[in-house]
PDB file of C-alpha atoms in Angstrom:
ATOM      1  CA  MET O   1     123.885 150.690  68.048  1.00 90.00           C
ATOM      2  CA  ILE O   2     123.613 154.166  66.602  1.00 88.00           C
ATOM      3  CA  LEU O   3     121.437 154.341  63.496  1.00 83.00           C
ATOM      4  CA  ASP O   4     120.334 157.513  61.776  1.00 80.00           C
ATOM      5  CA  VAL O   5     117.472 155.842  59.914  1.00 76.00           C
ATOM      6  CA  ALA O   6     116.481 159.066  58.168  1.00 72.00           C
ATOM      7  CA  ALA O   7     119.976 159.894  56.855  1.00 74.00           C
ATOM      8  CA  SER O   8     119.491 158.357  53.409  1.00 72.00           C
ATOM      9  CA  ALA O   9     116.071 159.875  52.860  1.00 71.00           C
ATOM     10  CA  ALA O  10     117.319 163.283  54.028  1.00 74.00           C
ATOM     11  CA  GLY O  11     120.622 163.022  52.134  1.00 76.00           C
ATOM     12  CA  ARG O  12     122.598 163.469  55.367  1.00 74.00           C
ATOM     13  CA  ASP O  13     126.127 162.247  55.911  1.00 74.00           C
ATOM     14  CA  THR O  14     127.113 159.808  58.618  1.00 72.00           C
ATOM     15  CA  GLN O  15     127.057 160.891  62.262  1.00 85.00           C
ATOM     16  CA  VAL O  16     130.811 160.698  62.876  1.00 88.00           C
ATOM     17  CA  ASP O  17     130.762 163.271  65.684  1.00 88.00           C
ATOM     18  CA  THR O  18     127.993 161.416  67.530  1.00 89.00           C
ATOM     19  CA  VAL O  19     129.960 158.155  67.335  1.00 91.00           C
ATOM     20  CA  ARG O  20     133.073 159.927  68.600  1.00 92.00           C
ATOM     21  CA  ARG O  21     131.176 161.358  71.607  1.00 92.00           C
ATOM     22  CA  VAL O  22     129.532 158.034  72.479  1.00 92.00           C
ATOM     23  CA  ARG O  23     132.860 156.209  72.206  1.00 92.00           C
ATOM     24  CA  ALA O  24     134.520 158.784  74.504  1.00 93.00           C
ATOM     25  CA  ALA O  25     131.793 158.294  77.119  1.00 94.00           C
ATOM     26  CA  MET O  26     131.665 154.495  77.154  1.00 91.00           C
ATOM     27  CA  ARG O  27     133.503 151.406  76.009  1.00 90.00           C
ATOM     28  CA  ILE O  28     130.824 149.071  74.687  1.00 91.00           C
ATOM     29  CA  PRO O  29     130.594 147.304  71.339  1.00 94.00           C
ATOM     30  CA  LEU O  30     129.285 149.925  68.959  1.00 95.00           C
ATOM     31  CA  THR O  31     127.684 149.579  65.535  1.00 96.00           C
ATOM     32  CA  ALA O  32     126.910 152.765  63.621  1.00 95.00           C
ATOM     33  CA  GLY O  33     124.964 153.399  60.456  1.00 93.00           C
ATOM     34  CA  GLY O  34     122.867 155.820  58.524  1.00 90.00           C
ATOM     35  CA  GLY O  35     124.205 157.631  55.498  1.00 90.00           C
ATOM     36  CA  VAL O  36     126.974 155.088  54.863  1.00 94.00           C
ATOM     37  CA  ARG O  37     127.333 155.185  51.089  1.00 94.00           C
ATOM     38  CA  SER O  38     131.012 154.406  50.575  1.00 96.00           C
ATOM     39  CA  VAL O  39     134.155 152.876  52.016  1.00 97.00           C
ATOM     40  CA  ASP O  40     135.234 156.384  53.037  1.00 97.00           C
ATOM     41  CA  ASP O  41     131.987 156.913  54.988  1.00 96.00           C
ATOM     42  CA  ALA O  42     132.556 153.617  56.807  1.00 96.00           C
ATOM     43  CA  ARG O  43     136.204 154.479  57.435  1.00 97.00           C
ATOM     44  CA  GLY O  44     135.106 157.704  59.142  1.00 95.00           C
ATOM     45  CA  LEU O  45     132.753 155.854  61.500  1.00 95.00           C
ATOM     46  CA  LEU O  46     135.341 153.195  62.315  1.00 96.00           C
ATOM     47  CA  ALA O  47     138.001 155.853  62.936  1.00 96.00           C
ATOM     48  CA  ALA O  48     135.567 157.651  65.255  1.00 95.00           C
ATOM     49  CA  GLY O  49     135.250 154.503  67.357  1.00 96.00           C
ATOM     50  CA  ALA O  50     132.568 152.291  65.829  1.00 96.00           C
ATOM     51  CA  ASP O  51     133.375 148.586  65.863  1.00 97.00           C
ATOM     52  CA  LYS O  52     131.041 147.838  62.960  1.00 96.00           C
ATOM     53  CA  VAL O  53     129.169 149.761  60.292  1.00 96.00           C
ATOM     54  CA  SER O  54     125.595 149.107  59.264  1.00 96.00           C
ATOM     55  CA  VAL O  55     124.293 149.669  55.745  1.00 95.00           C
ATOM     56  CA  ASN O  56     120.851 149.367  54.220  1.00 94.00           C
ATOM     57  CA  THR O  57     119.733 151.809  51.515  1.00 94.00           C
ATOM     58  CA  ALA O  58     123.135 152.228  49.862  1.00 95.00           C
ATOM     59  CA  ALA O  59     123.677 148.449  49.796  1.00 96.00           C
ATOM     60  CA  VAL O  60     120.269 147.828  48.223  1.00 96.00           C
ATOM     61  CA  ARG O  61     120.919 150.475  45.590  1.00 96.00           C
ATOM     62  CA  ARG O  62     124.533 149.402  45.002  1.00 97.00           C
ATOM     63  CA  PRO O  63     125.022 145.823  46.268  1.00 96.00           C
ATOM     64  CA  GLU O  64     128.753 145.755  45.460  1.00 96.00           C
ATOM     65  CA  LEU O  65     129.190 148.154  48.408  1.00 97.00           C
ATOM     66  CA  LEU O  66     128.948 145.119  50.713  1.00 96.00           C
ATOM     67  CA  THR O  67     131.926 143.492  49.013  1.00 96.00           C
ATOM     68  CA  GLU O  68     133.892 146.748  48.981  1.00 96.00           C
ATOM     69  CA  LEU O  69     133.349 147.188  52.732  1.00 96.00           C
ATOM     70  CA  ALA O  70     134.213 143.588  53.547  1.00 95.00           C
ATOM     71  CA  VAL O  71     137.393 143.769  51.485  1.00 95.00           C
ATOM     72  CA  ALA O  72     138.432 147.065  53.082  1.00 95.00           C
ATOM     73  CA  PHE O  73     137.628 146.253  56.729  1.00 95.00           C
ATOM     74  CA  GLY O  74     136.805 142.571  57.040  1.00 94.00           C
ATOM     75  CA  CYS O  75     133.390 140.974  56.954  1.00 92.00           C
ATOM     76  CA  GLN O  76     133.193 141.087  60.761  1.00 94.00           C
ATOM     77  CA  CYS O  77     132.866 144.902  60.536  1.00 95.00           C
ATOM     78  CA  VAL O  78     129.913 144.979  58.139  1.00 96.00           C
ATOM     79  CA  VAL O  79     126.254 144.660  59.139  1.00 96.00           C
ATOM     80  CA  LEU O  80     123.570 144.473  56.481  1.00 95.00           C
ATOM     81  CA  ALA O  81     120.486 146.063  58.001  1.00 94.00           C
ATOM     82  CA  ILE O  82     117.231 145.035  56.365  1.00 94.00           C
ATOM     83  CA  ASP O  83     113.997 146.929  56.892  1.00 93.00           C
ATOM     84  CA  ALA O  84     111.123 144.708  55.791  1.00 94.00           C
ATOM     85  CA  ARG O  85     107.347 144.525  55.813  1.00 93.00           C
ATOM     86  CA  ARG O  86     104.855 141.918  54.735  1.00 91.00           C
ATOM     87  CA  GLY O  87     104.180 142.220  51.033  1.00 77.00           C
ATOM     88  CA  ARG O  88     102.335 140.002  48.625  1.00 77.00           C
ATOM     89  CA  GLY O  89     103.202 136.617  50.051  1.00 82.00           C
ATOM     90  CA  SER O  90     106.698 137.563  51.247  1.00 85.00           C
ATOM     91  CA  LEU O  91     108.640 140.162  53.146  1.00 92.00           C
ATOM     92  CA  GLU O  92     109.556 143.107  50.931  1.00 94.00           C
ATOM     93  CA  VAL O  93     112.699 145.162  51.498  1.00 94.00           C
ATOM     94  CA  LEU O  94     112.319 148.848  52.319  1.00 92.00           C
ATOM     95  CA  VAL O  95     114.850 151.670  51.985  1.00 92.00           C
ATOM     96  CA  ALA O  96     115.054 155.366  52.813  1.00 87.00           C
ATOM     97  CA  GLY O  97     114.028 154.883  56.422  1.00 84.00           C
ATOM     98  CA  GLY O  98     111.168 152.563  55.501  1.00 84.00           C
ATOM     99  CA  ARG O  99     109.671 155.021  53.017  1.00 87.00           C
ATOM    100  CA  GLU O 100     110.290 153.142  49.749  1.00 88.00           C
ATOM    101  CA  SER O 101     109.786 149.571  48.634  1.00 89.00           C
ATOM    102  CA  ALA O 102     112.990 148.322  47.011  1.00 89.00           C
ATOM    103  CA  ARG O 103     113.031 144.534  46.620  1.00 92.00           C
ATOM    104  CA  PRO O 104     110.241 141.975  46.670  1.00 91.00           C
ATOM    105  CA  ASP O 105     111.945 139.328  48.838  1.00 93.00           C
ATOM    106  CA  ALA O 106     113.862 140.172  52.038  1.00 93.00           C
ATOM    107  CA  VAL O 107     115.022 136.575  52.552  1.00 93.00           C
ATOM    108  CA  ALA O 108     116.547 136.413  49.060  1.00 94.00           C
ATOM    109  CA  TRP O 109     118.213 139.803  49.665  1.00 94.00           C
ATOM    110  CA  ALA O 110     119.635 138.575  52.978  1.00 94.00           C
ATOM    111  CA  ARG O 111     121.148 135.559  51.222  1.00 94.00           C
ATOM    112  CA  GLU O 112     122.593 137.735  48.452  1.00 95.00           C
ATOM    113  CA  GLY O 113     123.908 140.248  50.973  1.00 94.00           C
ATOM    114  CA  GLU O 114     125.592 137.486  52.953  1.00 93.00           C
ATOM    115  CA  ARG O 115     127.289 136.216  49.797  1.00 93.00           C
ATOM    116  CA  LEU O 116     128.403 139.706  48.749  1.00 93.00           C
ATOM    117  CA  GLY O 117     129.617 140.613  52.231  1.00 89.00           C
ATOM    118  CA  ARG O 118     132.075 137.767  52.554  1.00 86.00           C
ATOM    119  CA  GLY O 119     134.828 139.870  51.002  1.00 70.00           C
ATOM    120  CA  ARG O 120     136.041 137.093  48.759  1.00 62.00           C
ATOM    121  CA  ASP O 121     137.555 137.650  45.368  1.00 52.00           C
ATOM    122  CA  PRO O 122     134.597 137.503  42.948  1.00 49.00           C
ATOM    123  CA  ALA O 123     136.908 136.043  40.273  1.00 48.00           C
ATOM    124  CA  ASP O 124     137.639 133.062  42.526  1.00 48.00           C
ATOM    125  CA  GLU O 125     134.816 130.652  41.680  1.00 42.00           C
ATOM    126  CA  LEU O 126     135.711 128.304  44.527  1.00 40.00           C
ATOM    127  CA  GLY O 127     135.677 131.141  47.058  1.00 43.00           C
ATOM    128  CA  SER O 128     138.834 129.879  48.729  1.00 39.00           C
ATOM    129  CA  ARG O 129     140.982 132.976  48.362  1.00 41.00           C
ATOM    130  CA  TRP O 130     140.443 135.989  50.624  1.00 42.00           C
ATOM    131  CA  HIS O 131     141.363 139.559  49.791  1.00 41.00           C
ATOM    132  CA  ALA O 132     143.962 141.229  51.969  1.00 42.00           C
ATOM    133  CA  ARG O 133     142.234 143.617  54.319  1.00 40.00           C
ATOM    134  CA  GLY O 134     143.408 147.005  55.482  1.00 41.00           C
ATOM    135  CA  THR O 135     141.861 149.588  57.754  1.00 37.00           C
TER     136      THR O 135
END
């Protein structure tokens, strides 16, 4: 796993070149994240050789990103990373490399993220219809 945990806080883009160099050197399952804010950012990492993309800050700030990524690449390519620390009676969600508190309940966020990351058509109340996926 390659994670640039300071990318969001520093406003840096994804580390596409690093992923490309790691992929050229070895053939292992590879998840990359840090600075993934859009489908295009994820596409760049996947094209560079990542098998999966990891998102945290951007997903917390814009939860629909999880659905957009799952629809574009398949839910098997999306990892919701959750930084958490003990808060007042629960685990609170942190963003920006652990610098900012963002949500009061990490378990509730994990459940919501799982639901959003399925890639199903939100208009389909039964959840039985899957979007076509393209890479």
